[in-house]
Amino acid sequence: MASHWPPPGHFALLYFAAASEFTRRSVENIPAPIHATGLFGVIEQRYPGITDKVLSSCAVTVNLQYVDLDGDDAADKDLIIQEGDEVAIIPPVSSG
Amino acid sequence: MSAPPSDPLPLTAPGITVSLTHSPLNPLTPLTFVKSPKAGAVVLFAGTTRDSFDARPVATLAYESYAPLALTTLLSIATALKAKHGLLGVAIVHRLGEVPVGEESILIAVSAPHRQAAWRAGEEALEETKRRAEIWKLERFVGGEGVWRANRDGVMGVKVEERKEERGA
């Protein structure tokens, strides 16, 4: 897959598998910056119901690194998603 | 017919190659890569697409990946196993796009001086790949229903057709 370059003031959000089936797209541009902990809320606003059906079992990467956003003492709870970042929703994998 | 999607470049390290491709897999390619005069044992695993899941007939299977991340993960798996088991070579290739039933979706080849290390490393490479590589399988059952599979928890994932109906309602 080619790299996706979001326009100024935005980050790229990538969807795979069940996430892309729900949103009916593989990528979209979202205004930046936002708090990483607010990401699922932003997506839920655009796709009501996606948190329960899909996001609750998904991981998140920012610029190809997994981020830890679960709980008050999560390692990346203060992370800000910046303009130009590539963020991805990672459903449970099924290779092989 | 549209042009086939281009394949990402393989990632390599000394004695290691990992790749993703839309083309049919050739078992000789990873086998040849890992063979060495120092290797007394070569183990090749071929994962082949099945025609059923829980006795339900599967019409088609397709794989998609987050290629840059999946390749990084595969390289990390191969590098760790090479060090842990003293391997001479590791090659992992996974197919993307539609894979006709009965064709290979993944090939893993490992080589080692002796067979025990090669057997163990081959199995671990597959288990780690299934657990971690950012690759997803869509099974479409006879009748049209599609299901994204999830290795991690063994559930069937999200039924594509059901959700489409809900959105249309």
XYZ file of N, CA and C in Angstrom:
795
model
N 0.839 -1.189 0.000
C 0.000 0.000 0.000
C 0.879 1.246 0.000
N 0.548 2.188 -0.864
C 1.331 3.418 -0.925
C 1.075 4.247 0.330
N 2.044 5.027 0.713
C 1.858 5.913 1.855
C 0.793 6.946 1.512
N 0.055 7.353 2.520
C -1.013 8.317 2.320
C -0.587 9.643 2.918
N -0.683 10.706 2.127
C -0.255 12.022 2.613
C -1.479 12.883 2.867
N -1.777 13.160 4.147
C -2.946 13.985 4.449
C -2.673 15.448 4.106
N -3.730 16.238 3.834
C -3.529 17.666 3.564
C -3.099 18.398 4.829
N -2.609 19.651 4.697
C -2.171 20.404 5.885
C -3.273 20.477 6.939
N -2.878 20.368 8.211
C -3.835 20.470 9.307
C -4.595 19.181 9.572
N -4.190 18.073 8.951
C -4.896 16.809 9.114
C -3.911 15.675 9.382
N -4.440 14.600 9.965
C -3.697 13.340 9.989
C -4.467 12.308 9.187
N -3.775 11.251 8.762
C -4.415 10.180 7.993
C -4.835 9.073 8.943
N -6.070 8.601 8.778
C -6.586 7.507 9.598
C -6.882 6.323 8.684
N -6.234 5.193 8.951
C -6.362 4.001 8.103
C -7.250 2.964 8.779
N -8.120 2.356 7.974
C -9.004 1.296 8.474
C -8.701 -0.001 7.737
N -8.724 -1.102 8.468
C -8.505 -2.412 7.859
C -9.612 -3.375 8.276
N -9.805 -4.394 7.429
C -10.684 -5.525 7.750
C -12.040 -5.034 8.262
N -12.452 -5.514 9.454
C -13.783 -5.186 9.960
C -13.975 -3.677 10.097
N -12.903 -2.941 10.413
C -13.020 -1.489 10.551
C -13.343 -0.843 9.201
N -12.697 -1.300 8.140
C -12.973 -0.702 6.824
C -14.333 -1.148 6.290
N -14.788 -2.335 6.674
C -16.135 -2.751 6.276
C -17.183 -1.842 6.921
N -16.938 -1.475 8.179
C -17.909 -0.629 8.882
C -17.918 0.789 8.310
N -16.742 1.358 8.088
C -16.669 2.752 7.627
C -16.822 2.858 6.115
N -16.713 1.735 5.427
C -16.777 1.700 3.970
C -15.673 2.517 3.318
N -14.570 2.643 3.995
C -13.410 3.315 3.403
C -12.158 2.758 4.045
N -11.023 2.931 3.365
C -9.770 2.426 3.913
C -8.930 3.540 4.519
N -9.248 4.789 4.183
C -8.465 5.900 4.729
C -9.322 7.154 4.712
N -9.110 8.033 5.706
C -9.704 9.368 5.639
C -8.819 10.342 6.395
N -9.022 11.623 6.115
C -8.230 12.665 6.746
C -9.033 13.301 7.868
N -8.429 13.425 9.039
C -9.102 13.962 10.221
C -8.310 15.189 10.681
N -9.028 16.263 11.072
C -8.301 17.462 11.526
C -7.398 17.168 12.730
N -6.183 17.709 12.679
C -5.203 17.558 13.757
C -4.898 18.944 14.314
N -4.383 19.026 15.560
C -4.066 17.901 16.455
C -5.272 17.480 17.289
N -5.236 16.212 17.753
C -6.203 15.759 18.758
C -5.457 14.903 19.788
N -6.047 14.803 20.985
C -5.512 13.869 21.965
C -5.754 12.445 21.484
N -4.745 11.598 21.601
C -4.907 10.199 21.187
C -6.047 9.536 21.949
N -6.218 9.902 23.212
C -7.292 9.277 24.004
C -8.674 9.661 23.480
N -8.746 10.738 22.680
C -10.034 11.146 22.118
C -10.318 10.555 20.752
N -9.401 9.720 20.248
C -9.532 9.214 18.872
C -10.815 8.408 18.664
N -11.078 7.456 19.564
C -12.261 6.608 19.372
C -13.538 7.458 19.411
N -13.536 8.500 20.236
C -14.701 9.384 20.299
C -14.933 10.097 18.979
N -13.839 10.551 18.355
C -13.937 11.224 17.053
C -14.492 10.265 16.006
N -14.026 9.019 16.040
C -14.486 8.035 15.048
C -15.953 7.671 15.307
N -16.313 7.521 16.581
C -17.693 7.166 16.932
C -18.681 8.237 16.442
N -18.280 9.516 16.550
C -19.144 10.590 16.061
C -19.435 10.432 14.569
N -18.428 9.996 13.827
C -18.604 9.850 12.376
C -19.327 8.564 12.018
N -19.132 7.524 12.835
C -19.702 6.199 12.539
C -20.358 5.642 13.803
N -21.568 6.119 14.111
C -22.226 5.694 15.354
C -22.315 4.163 15.447
N -21.932 3.644 16.604
C -22.002 2.201 16.821
C -20.686 1.479 16.602
N -19.708 2.176 16.018
C -18.466 1.491 15.642
C -17.644 1.103 16.866
N -17.778 1.857 17.959
C -16.969 1.540 19.141
C -17.325 0.153 19.669
N -18.638 -0.090 19.877
C -19.074 -1.388 20.387
C -18.781 -2.513 19.414
N -19.046 -2.282 18.131
C -18.990 -3.366 17.149
C -17.565 -3.687 16.719
N -16.697 -2.677 16.696
C -15.381 -2.870 16.088
C -14.239 -2.362 16.972
N -14.296 -1.078 17.350
C -13.128 -0.453 17.983
C -12.761 -1.085 19.312
N -13.752 -1.608 20.034
C -13.478 -2.140 21.372
C -12.505 -3.318 21.329
N -12.384 -3.983 20.184
C -11.431 -5.099 20.091
C -10.197 -4.732 19.273
N -10.014 -3.427 18.975
C -8.921 -3.013 18.090
C -7.773 -2.362 18.852
N -6.574 -2.459 18.272
C -5.418 -1.696 18.733
C -5.254 -0.478 17.820
N -4.358 0.422 18.242
C -4.116 1.650 17.475
C -2.619 1.814 17.273
N -2.225 2.179 16.050
C -0.827 2.556 15.807
C -0.774 4.016 15.371
N 0.309 4.680 15.769
C 0.613 6.032 15.304
C 2.003 5.971 14.692
N 2.085 6.284 13.417
C 3.351 6.217 12.680
C 4.045 4.855 12.889
N 3.245 3.791 12.727
C 3.706 2.402 12.756
C 4.134 1.912 14.143
N 3.797 2.666 15.195
C 4.090 2.213 16.559
C 2.769 2.007 17.298
N 2.651 0.857 17.985
C 1.454 0.651 18.803
C 1.443 1.638 19.962
N 0.256 2.155 20.269
C 0.132 3.068 21.398
C -0.721 2.410 22.473
N -0.412 2.749 23.718
C -1.108 2.198 24.880
C -1.960 3.301 25.478
N -3.284 3.175 25.277
C -4.200 4.235 25.714
C -5.171 3.759 26.780
N -5.027 2.502 27.220
C -5.991 1.921 28.158
C -5.662 2.282 29.602
N -6.590 2.917 30.263
C -6.444 3.175 31.696
C -5.768 4.496 32.012
N -5.846 4.893 33.283
C -5.328 6.195 33.702
C -3.806 6.270 33.665
N -3.141 5.106 33.826
C -1.679 5.138 33.853
C -1.093 4.611 32.542
N -1.861 4.672 31.458
C -1.389 4.188 30.162
C -0.166 4.987 29.704
N 0.752 4.288 29.058
C 2.023 4.900 28.673
C 1.824 6.093 27.731
N 0.804 6.020 26.871
C 0.638 7.068 25.853
C -0.592 7.940 26.092
N -1.026 8.023 27.360
C -2.282 8.734 27.613
C -2.170 10.228 27.305
N -0.958 10.767 27.273
C -0.778 12.193 26.982
C -0.404 12.453 25.524
N -0.375 11.403 24.715
C 0.051 11.545 23.323
C -0.906 12.444 22.529
N -0.330 13.327 21.737
C -1.108 14.165 20.825
C -0.864 13.658 19.405
N -1.939 13.404 18.676
C -1.822 13.040 17.259
C -1.646 14.329 16.472
N -0.548 14.393 15.717
C -0.152 15.639 15.060
C -0.506 15.625 13.571
N -0.519 16.812 13.014
C -0.643 16.989 11.569
C 0.373 16.104 10.848
N -0.078 15.385 9.829
C 0.833 14.562 9.036
C 1.043 13.162 9.579
N 0.560 12.887 10.791
C 0.721 11.534 11.345
C -0.092 10.517 10.544
N 0.364 9.263 10.594
C -0.408 8.161 10.011
C -0.886 7.278 11.160
N -2.202 7.273 11.355
C -2.816 6.536 12.457
C -3.602 5.377 11.850
N -3.564 4.220 12.503
C -4.284 3.065 11.958
C -5.056 2.347 13.046
N -6.235 1.859 12.676
C -7.057 1.003 13.541
C -6.719 -0.439 13.174
N -6.274 -1.217 14.166
C -5.787 -2.577 13.917
C -6.731 -3.593 14.557
N -7.625 -4.194 13.757
C -8.487 -5.256 14.315
C -7.660 -6.497 14.656
N -8.247 -7.441 15.418
C -7.554 -8.706 15.689
C -7.124 -9.344 14.372
N -5.882 -9.824 14.336
C -5.303 -10.259 13.057
C -5.683 -11.707 12.754
N -5.543 -12.090 11.471
C -5.929 -13.442 11.057
C -5.145 -13.895 9.833
N -3.825 -13.906 9.947
C -3.003 -14.372 8.833
C -2.889 -15.897 8.875
N -2.044 -16.411 8.018
C -1.770 -17.844 8.017
C -2.696 -18.607 7.096
N -10.437 -5.649 -16.678
C -9.798 -6.007 -15.415
C -8.770 -4.951 -15.025
N -8.793 -4.546 -13.761
C -7.817 -3.547 -13.330
C -6.448 -4.209 -13.126
N -5.421 -3.378 -13.168
C -4.060 -3.899 -12.979
C -3.916 -4.427 -11.562
N -3.169 -5.505 -11.366
C -2.992 -6.022 -10.005
C -2.251 -5.001 -9.147
N -2.589 -4.950 -7.833
C -1.888 -4.008 -6.960
C -0.402 -4.347 -6.902
N 0.416 -3.314 -6.753
C 1.853 -3.578 -6.697
C 2.211 -4.169 -5.339
N 3.247 -4.987 -5.323
C 3.690 -5.626 -4.089
C 4.680 -4.733 -3.358
N 4.613 -4.703 -2.016
C 5.631 -3.957 -1.269
C 6.981 -4.654 -1.391
N 8.048 -3.896 -1.247
C 9.384 -4.484 -1.321
C 9.627 -5.378 -0.113
N 10.292 -6.519 -0.310
C 10.629 -7.376 0.838
C 11.552 -6.641 1.813
N 11.508 -7.053 3.069
C 12.496 -6.583 4.045
C 13.513 -7.698 4.233
N 14.766 -7.334 4.358
C 15.806 -8.343 4.514
C 16.768 -7.964 5.631
N 17.426 -8.982 6.152
C 18.532 -8.837 7.103
C 19.430 -10.028 6.791
N 20.631 -10.085 7.341
C 21.488 -11.234 7.029
C 20.779 -12.572 7.321
N 20.610 -13.397 6.289
C 19.956 -14.689 6.445
C 18.451 -14.628 6.562
N 17.860 -13.451 6.384
C 16.411 -13.281 6.590
C 15.786 -12.550 5.409
N 14.630 -13.048 4.963
C 13.808 -12.275 4.028
C 12.348 -12.463 4.399
N 11.584 -11.370 4.404
C 10.139 -11.439 4.652
C 9.451 -10.625 3.568
N 8.334 -11.148 3.045
C 7.696 -10.457 1.930
C 6.197 -10.721 1.894
N 5.502 -9.864 1.147
C 4.061 -9.974 0.903
C 3.860 -9.872 -0.595
N 3.003 -10.728 -1.146
C 2.830 -10.691 -2.593
C 1.410 -11.074 -2.998
N 0.955 -10.480 -4.100
C -0.345 -10.841 -4.670
C -0.239 -12.032 -5.620
N 0.968 -12.490 -5.878
C 1.172 -13.585 -6.839
C 1.131 -14.940 -6.135
N 0.840 -16.017 -6.877
C 0.917 -17.364 -6.286
C 2.299 -17.622 -5.699
N 2.335 -18.377 -4.584
C 3.601 -18.618 -3.889
C 4.297 -19.841 -4.478
N 5.605 -19.751 -4.559
C 6.421 -20.863 -5.040
C 7.283 -21.384 -3.894
N 7.025 -22.607 -3.409
C 7.760 -23.132 -2.249
C 9.273 -23.183 -2.459
N 9.709 -23.268 -3.714
C 11.158 -23.345 -3.949
C 11.865 -22.035 -3.615
N 11.125 -20.918 -3.677
C 11.787 -19.627 -3.448
C 12.302 -19.504 -2.016
N 11.434 -19.661 -0.972
C 11.975 -19.595 0.392
C 12.919 -20.754 0.708
N 12.634 -21.925 0.141
C 13.501 -23.084 0.382
C 14.924 -22.808 -0.114
N 15.013 -22.286 -1.314
C 16.325 -21.978 -1.890
C 17.036 -20.895 -1.086
N 16.224 -19.902 -0.606
C 16.834 -18.798 0.141
C 17.534 -19.292 1.402
N 16.917 -20.254 2.126
C 17.476 -20.639 3.430
C 18.498 -21.768 3.339
N 18.570 -22.440 2.195
C 19.506 -23.569 2.093
C 20.960 -23.092 2.201
N 21.768 -23.941 2.819
C 23.167 -23.581 3.017
C 23.956 -24.864 3.263
N 25.222 -24.896 2.873
C 26.037 -26.085 3.152
C 26.200 -26.352 4.647
N 25.998 -25.316 5.472
C 26.105 -25.478 6.931
C 24.808 -26.003 7.546
N 23.726 -25.991 6.757
C 22.414 -26.356 7.286
C 22.135 -27.833 7.030
N 22.078 -28.623 8.123
C 21.716 -30.019 7.985
C 20.220 -30.230 7.952
N 19.461 -29.180 8.292
C 18.003 -29.313 8.354
C 17.344 -28.082 7.766
N 16.399 -28.332 6.886
C 15.547 -27.266 6.364
C 14.114 -27.691 6.600
N 13.333 -26.811 7.243
C 11.911 -27.075 7.450
C 11.124 -26.067 6.646
N 10.184 -26.587 5.854
C 9.315 -25.724 5.053
C 7.874 -25.954 5.479
N 7.182 -24.872 5.864
C 5.757 -24.971 6.168
C 4.972 -24.281 5.067
N 3.944 -24.948 4.570
C 3.044 -24.353 3.587
C 1.645 -24.340 4.178
N 1.106 -23.147 4.387
C -0.274 -23.007 4.846
C -1.171 -22.865 3.636
N -2.190 -23.737 3.569
C -3.026 -23.806 2.373
C -4.463 -23.455 2.727
N -5.135 -22.727 1.868
C -6.496 -22.294 2.167
C -7.456 -23.479 2.113
N -8.316 -23.544 3.141
C -9.274 -24.650 3.295
C -10.596 -24.316 2.616
N -11.368 -25.352 2.297
C -12.650 -25.121 1.631
C -13.816 -25.063 2.608
N -13.518 -25.050 3.928
C -14.630 -24.980 4.886
C -14.142 -24.375 6.192
N -15.068 -23.822 6.967
C -14.805 -23.368 8.324
C -15.977 -23.816 9.170
N -15.717 -24.619 10.225
C -16.800 -25.209 11.026
C -17.815 -25.904 10.124
N -17.331 -26.656 9.164
C -18.176 -27.451 8.263
C -19.010 -26.601 7.300
N -18.792 -25.282 7.307
C -19.525 -24.441 6.346
C -18.642 -24.240 5.119
N -19.189 -24.409 3.918
C -18.370 -24.298 2.713
C -17.916 -22.853 2.443
N -16.617 -22.695 2.216
C -16.038 -21.387 1.907
C -15.938 -21.244 0.397
N -16.490 -20.138 -0.122
C -16.437 -19.906 -1.573
C -15.112 -19.257 -1.972
N -14.739 -18.170 -1.292
C -13.485 -17.485 -1.616
C -12.837 -16.976 -0.332
N -11.522 -16.805 -0.374
C -10.775 -16.183 0.711
C -9.922 -15.062 0.136
N -9.789 -14.008 0.926
C -8.904 -12.925 0.501
C -8.182 -12.385 1.729
N -6.955 -11.935 1.521
C -6.154 -11.373 2.612
C -5.825 -9.925 2.296
N -5.867 -9.088 3.335
C -5.326 -7.738 3.182
C -4.353 -7.489 4.316
N -3.485 -6.513 4.136
C -2.502 -6.237 5.182
C -2.237 -4.754 5.285
N -1.701 -4.355 6.448
C -1.101 -3.029 6.614
C 0.373 -3.270 6.318
N 0.724 -3.206 5.052
C 1.988 -3.772 4.579
C 3.235 -3.271 5.318
N 3.421 -1.961 5.475
C 4.675 -1.535 6.129
C 4.793 -2.058 7.556
N 3.656 -2.123 8.260
C 3.688 -2.615 9.641
C 3.835 -4.137 9.671
N 3.117 -4.832 8.781
C 3.199 -6.297 8.750
C 4.619 -6.755 8.422
N 5.262 -6.080 7.499
C 6.640 -6.470 7.143
C 7.591 -6.238 8.314
N 7.411 -5.116 9.012
C 8.244 -4.840 10.189
C 8.044 -5.914 11.251
N 6.781 -6.321 11.461
C 6.476 -7.357 12.443
C 7.097 -8.690 12.032
N 6.972 -9.062 10.747
C 7.550 -10.323 10.279
C 9.070 -10.323 10.423
N 9.689 -9.179 10.136
C 11.142 -9.096 10.290
C 11.542 -9.251 11.750
N 10.756 -8.659 12.634
C 11.038 -8.768 14.069
C 10.890 -10.222 14.547
N 9.865 -10.918 14.053
C 9.662 -12.329 14.415
C 10.840 -13.168 13.913
N 11.223 -12.964 12.658
C 12.306 -13.751 12.058
C 13.634 -13.490 12.768
N 13.888 -12.234 13.089
C 15.152 -11.872 13.743
C 15.250 -12.519 15.125
N 14.149 -12.466 15.880
C 14.148 -13.040 17.226
C 14.341 -14.557 17.174
N 13.661 -15.225 16.231
C 13.766 -16.687 16.157
C 15.140 -17.125 15.674
N 15.729 -16.345 14.783
C 17.061 -16.695 14.284
C 18.066 -16.681 15.432
N 17.956 -15.673 16.284
C 18.861 -15.590 17.432
C 18.552 -16.693 18.449
N 17.265 -16.895 18.759
C 16.875 -17.840 19.798
C 17.271 -19.272 19.455
N 17.117 -19.666 18.191
C 17.342 -21.060 17.792
C 18.631 -21.271 17.012
N 19.439 -20.217 16.879
C 20.685 -20.353 16.128
C 20.458 -20.741 14.675
N 19.463 -20.134 14.067
C 19.130 -20.487 12.691
C 20.138 -19.906 11.712
N 20.238 -20.556 10.561
C 21.078 -20.026 9.491
C 20.261 -19.171 8.531
N 19.019 -19.531 8.335
C 18.182 -18.755 7.430
C 16.720 -18.800 7.841
N 15.994 -17.716 7.557
C 14.554 -17.638 7.791
C 13.926 -16.902 6.617
N 12.875 -17.480 6.035
C 12.133 -16.803 4.968
C 10.648 -16.950 5.259
N 9.948 -15.826 5.259
C 8.491 -15.840 5.455
C 7.867 -15.040 4.324
N 6.913 -15.649 3.631
C 6.177 -14.914 2.592
C 4.688 -15.197 2.771
N 3.886 -14.126 2.754
C 2.434 -14.267 2.883
C 1.776 -13.694 1.637
N 0.743 -14.386 1.164
C 0.044 -13.912 -0.024
C -1.054 -12.927 0.348
N -1.342 -11.984 -0.537
C -2.401 -10.994 -0.349
C -3.410 -11.094 -1.484
N -4.581 -10.492 -1.273
C -5.631 -10.534 -2.286
C -6.334 -11.882 -2.236
N -7.106 -12.171 -3.280
C -7.858 -13.422 -3.293
C -6.915 -14.611 -3.470
N -7.142 -15.651 -2.660
C -6.357 -16.879 -2.756
C -7.326 -18.030 -3.010
N -7.304 -18.622 -4.198
C -8.212 -19.735 -4.477
C -8.015 -20.866 -3.473
N -9.120 -21.532 -3.114
C -9.060 -22.651 -2.173
C -8.064 -23.689 -2.681
N -7.220 -24.172 -1.769
C -6.228 -25.180 -2.132
C -4.868 -24.608 -2.494
N -4.765 -23.270 -2.565
C -3.457 -22.670 -2.843
C -2.822 -22.185 -1.537
N -1.512 -21.940 -1.584
C -0.794 -21.533 -0.382
C -1.054 -20.059 -0.066
N -1.329 -19.786 1.219
C -1.444 -18.406 1.674
C -0.177 -17.968 2.399
N 0.582 -18.919 2.924
C 1.820 -18.559 3.620
C 2.856 -19.667 3.430
N 4.099 -19.260 3.287
C 5.232 -20.196 3.272
C 6.245 -19.712 4.298
N 6.732 -20.638 5.118
C 7.794 -20.329 6.075
C 8.892 -21.370 5.883
N 10.108 -20.926 5.666
C 11.242 -21.842 5.586
C 12.296 -21.406 6.587
N 12.827 -22.372 7.325
C 13.925 -22.088 8.251
C 15.000 -23.153 8.054
N 16.244 -22.761 8.290
C 17.337 -23.728 8.217
C 18.193 -23.611 9.458
N 18.748 -24.754 9.870
C 19.567 -24.809 11.069
C 20.573 -25.939 10.895
N 21.628 -25.943 11.701
C 22.579 -27.048 11.601
C 21.915 -28.391 11.882
N 20.941 -28.418 12.818
C 20.320 -29.678 13.213
C 18.800 -29.560 13.245
N 18.128 -30.720 13.180
C 16.694 -30.708 12.928
C 15.850 -30.178 14.077
N 16.271 -30.425 15.337
C 15.412 -30.001 16.448
C 15.152 -28.497 16.410
N 16.220 -27.748 16.226
C 16.072 -26.287 16.194
C 15.191 -25.866 15.024
N 15.357 -26.526 13.877
C 14.584 -26.138 12.702
C 13.094 -26.426 12.893
N 12.763 -27.627 13.423
C 11.354 -27.955 13.685
C 10.728 -26.926 14.613
N 11.408 -26.691 15.739
C 10.828 -25.797 16.749
C 10.669 -24.389 16.190
N 11.702 -23.913 15.522
C 11.657 -22.541 15.007
C 10.575 -22.394 13.937
N 10.392 -23.425 13.117
C 9.368 -23.352 12.084
C 7.983 -23.205 12.686
N 7.709 -23.992 13.723
C 6.398 -23.895 14.370
C 6.221 -22.545 15.058
N 7.269 -22.120 15.767
C 7.161 -20.828 16.449
C 6.962 -19.687 15.470
N 7.634 -19.756 14.340
C 7.501 -18.689 13.334
C 6.051 -18.587 12.863
N 5.406 -19.730 12.650
C 4.016 -19.703 12.208
C 3.109 -19.162 13.307
N 3.284 -19.665 14.533
C 2.410 -19.221 15.625
C 2.562 -17.720 15.887
N 3.796 -17.247 15.875
C 4.022 -15.814 16.101
C 3.433 -14.974 14.968
N 3.570 -15.468 13.736
C 3.007 -14.743 12.595
C 1.492 -14.651 12.723
N 0.854 -15.770 13.063
C -0.606 -15.760 13.184
C -1.060 -14.861 14.333
N -0.230 -14.781 15.363
C -0.600 -13.972 16.530
C -0.389 -12.482 16.273
N 0.655 -12.144 15.503
C 1.070 -10.736 15.478
C 1.007 -10.031 14.133
N 1.208 -10.727 13.023
C 1.350 -10.018 11.744
C 0.046 -9.315 11.358
N 0.152 -8.073 10.917
C -1.015 -7.239 10.629
C -1.579 -7.598 9.256
N -2.160 -8.790 9.214
C -2.748 -9.360 8.000
C -4.112 -9.910 8.399
N -5.115 -9.696 7.528
C -6.481 -10.108 7.860
C -7.070 -10.971 6.752
N -7.816 -12.003 7.182
C -8.436 -12.922 6.230
C -9.934 -12.688 6.173
N -10.460 -12.508 4.977
C -11.902 -12.417 4.752
C -12.363 -13.711 4.104
N -13.230 -14.437 4.809
C -13.815 -15.657 4.245
C -15.210 -15.322 3.742
N -15.457 -15.650 2.492
C -16.824 -15.516 1.984
C -17.399 -16.913 1.825
N -18.518 -17.162 2.521
C -19.129 -18.480 2.485
C -20.028 -18.603 1.266
N -20.267 -19.840 0.867
C -21.210 -20.094 -0.215
C -22.552 -19.488 0.195
N -23.119 -18.662 -0.675
C -24.328 -17.937 -0.310
C -24.065 -16.454 -0.158
N -22.773 -16.071 -0.059
C -22.437 -14.652 -0.146
C -22.022 -13.999 1.153
N -22.321 -14.622 2.301
C -21.974 -13.984 3.566
C -20.456 -13.937 3.755
N -19.965 -12.797 4.215
C -18.523 -12.653 4.431
C -18.210 -12.476 5.899
N -17.079 -13.027 6.342
C -16.679 -12.938 7.742
C -15.197 -12.623 7.822
N -14.867 -11.556 8.579
C -13.459 -11.296 8.880
C -13.053 -12.193 10.034
N -12.061 -13.008 9.823
C -11.617 -13.915 10.876
C -10.688 -13.199 11.841
N -10.613 -13.727 13.075
C -9.683 -13.206 14.070
C -8.974 -14.390 14.721
N -7.657 -14.470 14.549
C -6.914 -15.581 15.144
C -6.863 -15.497 16.658
N -6.771 -14.273 17.163
C -6.391 -14.053 18.557
C -7.360 -14.693 19.535
N -8.643 -14.505 19.300
C -9.608 -15.002 20.269
C -10.478 -16.108 19.692
N -10.215 -16.494 18.460
C -10.931 -17.612 17.882
C -12.368 -17.318 17.480
N -12.804 -16.071 17.658
C -14.179 -15.766 17.250
C -14.228 -15.580 15.742
N -15.430 -15.536 15.224
C -15.568 -15.448 13.787
C -15.424 -14.035 13.262
N -15.368 -13.050 14.156
C -15.245 -11.678 13.689
C -16.595 -11.118 13.273
N -16.557 -10.146 12.384
C -17.762 -9.397 12.043
C -18.336 -9.917 10.736
N -19.634 -10.208 10.761
C -20.282 -10.676 9.546
C -20.592 -9.488 8.643
N -19.976 -9.496 7.502
C -20.065 -8.346 6.614
C -21.496 -8.108 6.152
N -22.172 -9.148 5.689
C -23.491 -8.965 5.085
C -24.521 -8.496 6.113
N -24.439 -9.029 7.332
C -25.406 -8.624 8.358
C -25.315 -7.140 8.643
N -24.091 -6.652 8.753
C -23.920 -5.241 9.077
C -24.440 -4.349 7.962
N -24.241 -4.773 6.723
C -24.739 -3.970 5.604
C -26.257 -3.841 5.681
N -26.922 -4.949 6.060
C -28.379 -4.895 6.161
C -28.821 -3.925 7.255
N -28.078 -3.948 8.380
C -28.441 -3.045 9.475
C -28.341 -1.588 9.046
N -27.264 -1.298 8.313
C -27.087 0.095 7.896
C -28.182 0.522 6.923
N -28.635 -0.428 6.090
C -29.663 -0.094 5.127
C -31.042 0.087 5.777
N -31.194 -0.445 6.999
C -32.527 -0.421 7.625
C -32.846 0.963 8.181
